């Protein structure tokens, strides 16, 4: 295998969320009857159930009408929009943001993640990746030929201890060994666990001690349940010198169709990201950039209501899982994900996921996307129609019984 | 300097089109009076002068109304839209396109270029880059740590010979030496030269002989002047086995603000591009994808009229350049670019470009973006308001006289 063949062999998309349509379902051995019910795609949120922020489309239209100036912005994004977003994010995160030097608009939060990883990881760069964490993190490190140091999170124990459950000892050892980059999501994807203030402080302390670049993916940080505390690393007195925070309006705000994200933090890293963006996509979609003016500017109560609605779905779904023997999960603290651990089955998790599509009319994401050891797990995004989601979860648990070992 | 610092030091964006706003103008020694006139930014086309395709925005609105299905498409793009685009491109290029396997929708043509280069270039891959050619080509090869083999194009001699003027001998030598990838734009950016059929055939023959992957950037291939012949490499009987053609509606159709592009060709390369897209931006902007339904479906006469209008601007501008001693250019055969060669000046080209902004109220792109040897050149995109463009070029020629050596 050539170098590049090897690189792409690690970048499978077949099991990635949204790609199920490309799967082949050969030779599945089906047991039990199919269970009728509305199709639910738990691989991502349903923006028909939770619709985009009011005015988003109208504001987009304004962008289109502006024409050339909005179509061709600076690579890092339109100056006035960056100023608006910087002010909002400074207020939200609790520390100032220089709109000119410390912020870049990107095509989705995925774009932000790609640009920052491409700006700090090259062949042999040692990168700490949390397990479990967002499935693309590992793939990004692999694409840029970094050397991955997995850091484990015991999120089930963490729940009992009132923290995410990151193995800080393991992290310390990795950093001592020369790890230069740490990437993590908070709230954690796929578990919905929030890092405690102490954990964030300790990570920052370690990052400072070993001069590590930290990438703090806070995509879901506006959707925090049960009024829990949330700590933005960048606002700590000992915030790492090299720190990029990632955020975007694709989730709680349902604006994914506009492809908008943002990265903010250390100026020289933002400069690099802009250089990479210049050859990757030029800029975040021009007219879409305008939609940022609706961000952190939603009608009164909009976000609060959205949080309440998601919390209610979470509660109903968790209740179902808790009633099934051998099934466990940590209730989501922030975001829209649940990471479900299953008992021993007669089929592997990839097969079970395919079966669920056929027999339960439900799409979920296999746990192995989030770390090779999660062979008994799947993830769901419960940002869905409430009743349909609850019914779909019931069907999943029924199908589970067909395949219980 | 660390590996990654070195990598990014080669990726300057200060002189790139659209980035002039970030330049510092310290210590410029100005001679002569400023010349008043409407601001013209020749670094890219003006979508206020040549507005987006009729119905583009309305079709976008439909995409937004569709909601979830349009916001979250497969990474390679919505299936029905791919089918539509594949049919149009098959007809346009003269050879079939499999919508399922041979085509991917991307965030702009820049996105297509990035994805294909990331799919074939890794550390040490030998890449043939034409000089002059699109400024990002070299940067992409450098970002992915390829080894660049510059192939020269004598486009001024080529004009006399009825061809682009590529040095095929040089290309043959490079391929013999182990070059694995050839990237070129046709019509050439920045000169507007079209490759002759013989040249395209000979490139294809060489590519076959040495098993080279060819990337044929045809972004401007709908805007061909003077009813010239144009050869799509992919439709040749001896088309290379590994061939990706790149295209998009950002130029002639003025749809850049929607960030849409497309790559089509060899299936396994499209598969790789999708894997890379999955971690880079997930997909081309969801709602925007819908706008592809206006592509190759413009009102009767729309494209023809647009070509005539651009041809008329070209003629008026070329006439002005031809009247100035020591100034030369090859009249554009396709696309909206002119690459102007200047006589000896008292300042270098970067300085002259900064001076033009101050004294002529005009932005142009320095020739060195297109190859290090183009120290007496600049590029203009003349997709502008006709009269403003002509007046701006007159001012540029007046300022030139201030600095003639």
JSON list of N, CA, C and O in Angstrom, two decimals, chain B residues 87-109:
[
{"chain": "B", "resi": 87, "resn": "UNK", "atom": "N", "xyz": [-25.59, 14.76, -15.40]},
{"chain": "B", "resi": 87, "resn": "UNK", "atom": "CA", "xyz": [-26.16, 14.76, -16.75]},
{"chain": "B", "resi": 87, "resn": "UNK", "atom": "C", "xyz": [-25.72, 15.99, -17.53]},
{"chain": "B", "resi": 87, "resn": "UNK", "atom": "O", "xyz": [-25.35, 15.92, -18.70]},
{"chain": "B", "resi": 88, "resn": "UNK", "atom": "N", "xyz": [-25.76, 17.14, -16.87]},
{"chain": "B", "resi": 88, "resn": "UNK", "atom": "CA", "xyz": [-25.36, 18.39, -17.53]},
{"chain": "B", "resi": 88, "resn": "UNK", "atom": "C", "xyz": [-23.89, 18.36, -17.92]},
{"chain": "B", "resi": 88, "resn": "UNK", "atom": "O", "xyz": [-23.50, 18.77, -19.02]},
{"chain": "B", "resi": 89, "resn": "UNK", "atom": "N", "xyz": [-23.05, 17.87, -17.01]},
{"chain": "B", "resi": 89, "resn": "UNK", "atom": "CA", "xyz": [-21.61, 17.87, -17.27]},
{"chain": "B", "resi": 89, "resn": "UNK", "atom": "C", "xyz": [-21.22, 16.82, -18.31]},
{"chain": "B", "resi": 89, "resn": "UNK", "atom": "O", "xyz": [-20.27, 17.01, -19.06]},
{"chain": "B", "resi": 90, "resn": "UNK", "atom": "N", "xyz": [-21.97, 15.72, -18.35]},
{"chain": "B", "resi": 90, "resn": "UNK", "atom": "CA", "xyz": [-21.72, 14.72, -19.39]},
{"chain": "B", "resi": 90, "resn": "UNK", "atom": "C", "xyz": [-21.95, 15.33, -20.76]},
{"chain": "B", "resi": 90, "resn": "UNK", "atom": "O", "xyz": [-21.14, 15.19, -21.68]},
{"chain": "B", "resi": 91, "resn": "UNK", "atom": "N", "xyz": [-23.08, 16.04, -20.86]},
{"chain": "B", "resi": 91, "resn": "UNK", "atom": "CA", "xyz": [-23.42, 16.69, -22.12]},
{"chain": "B", "resi": 91, "resn": "UNK", "atom": "C", "xyz": [-22.39, 17.78, -22.47]},
{"chain": "B", "resi": 91, "resn": "UNK", "atom": "O", "xyz": [-21.93, 17.86, -23.60]},
{"chain": "B", "resi": 92, "resn": "UNK", "atom": "N", "xyz": [-22.02, 18.55, -21.48]},
{"chain": "B", "resi": 92, "resn": "UNK", "atom": "CA", "xyz": [-21.09, 19.66, -21.70]},
{"chain": "B", "resi": 92, "resn": "UNK", "atom": "C", "xyz": [-19.71, 19.17, -22.12]},
{"chain": "B", "resi": 92, "resn": "UNK", "atom": "O", "xyz": [-19.10, 19.69, -23.04]},
{"chain": "B", "resi": 93, "resn": "UNK", "atom": "N", "xyz": [-19.23, 18.15, -21.43]},
{"chain": "B", "resi": 93, "resn": "UNK", "atom": "CA", "xyz": [-17.84, 17.71, -21.65]},
{"chain": "B", "resi": 93, "resn": "UNK", "atom": "C", "xyz": [-17.73, 16.65, -22.73]},
{"chain": "B", "resi": 93, "resn": "UNK", "atom": "O", "xyz": [-16.64, 16.38, -23.23]},
{"chain": "B", "resi": 94, "resn": "UNK", "atom": "N", "xyz": [-18.87, 16.02, -23.08]},
{"chain": "B", "resi": 94, "resn": "UNK", "atom": "CA", "xyz": [-18.84, 15.05, -24.18]},
{"chain": "B", "resi": 94, "resn": "UNK", "atom": "C", "xyz": [-18.50, 13.63, -23.78]},
{"chain": "B", "resi": 94, "resn": "UNK", "atom": "O", "xyz": [-18.11, 12.83, -24.62]},
{"chain": "B", "resi": 95, "resn": "UNK", "atom": "N", "xyz": [-18.64, 13.30, -22.50]},
{"chain": "B", "resi": 95, "resn": "UNK", "atom": "CA", "xyz": [-18.40, 11.91, -22.06]},
{"chain": "B", "resi": 95, "resn": "UNK", "atom": "C", "xyz": [-19.26, 11.65, -20.83]},
{"chain": "B", "resi": 95, "resn": "UNK", "atom": "O", "xyz": [-19.50, 12.56, -20.04]},
{"chain": "B", "resi": 96, "resn": "UNK", "atom": "N", "xyz": [-19.71, 10.39, -20.66]},
{"chain": "B", "resi": 96, "resn": "UNK", "atom": "CA", "xyz": [-20.64, 10.09, -19.56]},
{"chain": "B", "resi": 96, "resn": "UNK", "atom": "C", "xyz": [-20.05, 10.32, -18.17]},
{"chain": "B", "resi": 96, "resn": "UNK", "atom": "O", "xyz": [-18.83, 10.26, -17.98]},
{"chain": "B", "resi": 97, "resn": "UNK", "atom": "N", "xyz": [-20.93, 10.61, -17.20]},
{"chain": "B", "resi": 97, "resn": "UNK", "atom": "CA", "xyz": [-20.55, 10.79, -15.80]},
{"chain": "B", "resi": 97, "resn": "UNK", "atom": "C", "xyz": [-21.49, 9.97, -14.93]},
{"chain": "B", "resi": 97, "resn": "UNK", "atom": "O", "xyz": [-22.71, 10.14, -15.01]},
{"chain": "B", "resi": 98, "resn": "UNK", "atom": "N", "xyz": [-20.96, 9.09, -14.11]},
{"chain": "B", "resi": 98, "resn": "UNK", "atom": "CA", "xyz": [-21.77, 8.29, -13.18]},
{"chain": "B", "resi": 98, "resn": "UNK", "atom": "C", "xyz": [-22.01, 9.13, -11.92]},
{"chain": "B", "resi": 98, "resn": "UNK", "atom": "O", "xyz": [-21.08, 9.39, -11.15]},
{"chain": "B", "resi": 99, "resn": "UNK", "atom": "N", "xyz": [-23.26, 9.54, -11.73]},
{"chain": "B", "resi": 99, "resn": "UNK", "atom": "CA", "xyz": [-23.60, 10.46, -10.62]},
{"chain": "B", "resi": 99, "resn": "UNK", "atom": "C", "xyz": [-23.31, 9.83, -9.26]},
{"chain": "B", "resi": 99, "resn": "UNK", "atom": "O", "xyz": [-23.03, 10.54, -8.30]},
{"chain": "B", "resi": 100, "resn": "UNK", "atom": "N", "xyz": [-23.39, 8.52, -9.19]},
{"chain": "B", "resi": 100, "resn": "UNK", "atom": "CA", "xyz": [-23.22, 7.85, -7.91]},
{"chain": "B", "resi": 100, "resn": "UNK", "atom": "C", "xyz": [-21.74, 7.73, -7.53]},
{"chain": "B", "resi": 100, "resn": "UNK", "atom": "O", "xyz": [-21.37, 7.89, -6.38]},
{"chain": "B", "resi": 101, "resn": "UNK", "atom": "N", "xyz": [-20.91, 7.47, -8.52]},
{"chain": "B", "resi": 101, "resn": "UNK", "atom": "CA", "xyz": [-19.51, 7.12, -8.23]},
{"chain": "B", "resi": 101, "resn": "UNK", "atom": "C", "xyz": [-18.48, 8.14, -8.68]},
{"chain": "B", "resi": 101, "resn": "UNK", "atom": "O", "xyz": [-17.35, 8.13, -8.21]},
{"chain": "B", "resi": 102, "resn": "UNK", "atom": "N", "xyz": [-18.86, 8.99, -9.62]},
{"chain": "B", "resi": 102, "resn": "UNK", "atom": "CA", "xyz": [-17.81, 9.79, -10.27]},
{"chain": "B", "resi": 102, "resn": "UNK", "atom": "C", "xyz": [-17.96, 11.29, -10.06]},
{"chain": "B", "resi": 102, "resn": "UNK", "atom": "O", "xyz": [-17.34, 12.06, -10.81]},
{"chain": "B", "resi": 103, "resn": "UNK", "atom": "N", "xyz": [-18.71, 11.70, -9.06]},
{"chain": "B", "resi": 103, "resn": "UNK", "atom": "CA", "xyz": [-18.94, 13.14, -8.91]},
{"chain": "B", "resi": 103, "resn": "UNK", "atom": "C", "xyz": [-19.11, 13.51, -7.45]},
{"chain": "B", "resi": 103, "resn": "UNK", "atom": "O", "xyz": [-19.73, 12.78, -6.68]},
{"chain": "B", "resi": 104, "resn": "UNK", "atom": "N", "xyz": [-18.55, 14.64, -7.07]},
{"chain": "B", "resi": 104, "resn": "UNK", "atom": "CA", "xyz": [-18.73, 15.15, -5.70]},
{"chain": "B", "resi": 104, "resn": "UNK", "atom": "C", "xyz": [-18.97, 16.66, -5.75]},
{"chain": "B", "resi": 104, "resn": "UNK", "atom": "O", "xyz": [-18.35, 17.37, -6.55]},
{"chain": "B", "resi": 105, "resn": "UNK", "atom": "N", "xyz": [-19.95, 17.10, -4.95]},
{"chain": "B", "resi": 105, "resn": "UNK", "atom": "CA", "xyz": [-20.21, 18.53, -4.81]},
{"chain": "B", "resi": 105, "resn": "UNK", "atom": "C", "xyz": [-19.32, 19.06, -3.68]},
{"chain": "B", "resi": 105, "resn": "UNK", "atom": "O", "xyz": [-19.17, 18.40, -2.65]},
{"chain": "B", "resi": 106, "resn": "UNK", "atom": "N", "xyz": [-18.76, 20.23, -3.88]},
{"chain": "B", "resi": 106, "resn": "UNK", "atom": "CA", "xyz": [-17.76, 20.76, -2.94]},
{"chain": "B", "resi": 106, "resn": "UNK", "atom": "C", "xyz": [-18.04, 22.23, -2.61]},
{"chain": "B", "resi": 106, "resn": "UNK", "atom": "O", "xyz": [-18.79, 22.90, -3.31]},
{"chain": "B", "resi": 107, "resn": "UNK", "atom": "N", "xyz": [-17.45, 22.71, -1.49]},
{"chain": "B", "resi": 107, "resn": "UNK", "atom": "CA", "xyz": [-17.61, 24.13, -1.16]},
{"chain": "B", "resi": 107, "resn": "UNK", "atom": "C", "xyz": [-16.74, 24.99, -2.07]},
{"chain": "B", "resi": 107, "resn": "UNK", "atom": "O", "xyz": [-15.59, 25.28, -1.74]},
{"chain": "B", "resi": 108, "resn": "UNK", "atom": "N", "xyz": [-17.28, 25.37, -3.20]},
{"chain": "B", "resi": 108, "resn": "UNK", "atom": "CA", "xyz": [-16.53, 26.14, -4.18]},
{"chain": "B", "resi": 108, "resn": "UNK", "atom": "C", "xyz": [-15.57, 25.26, -4.97]},
{"chain": "B", "resi": 108, "resn": "UNK", "atom": "O", "xyz": [-15.30, 24.12, -4.61]},
{"chain": "B", "resi": 109, "resn": "UNK", "atom": "N", "xyz": [-15.09, 25.81, -6.08]},
{"chain": "B", "resi": 109, "resn": "UNK", "atom": "CA", "xyz": [-14.10, 25.09, -6.88]},
{"chain": "B", "resi": 109, "resn": "UNK", "atom": "C", "xyz": [-12.80, 24.99, -6.11]},
{"chain": "B", "resi": 109, "resn": "UNK", "atom": "O", "xyz": [-12.04, 24.03, -6.24]}
]
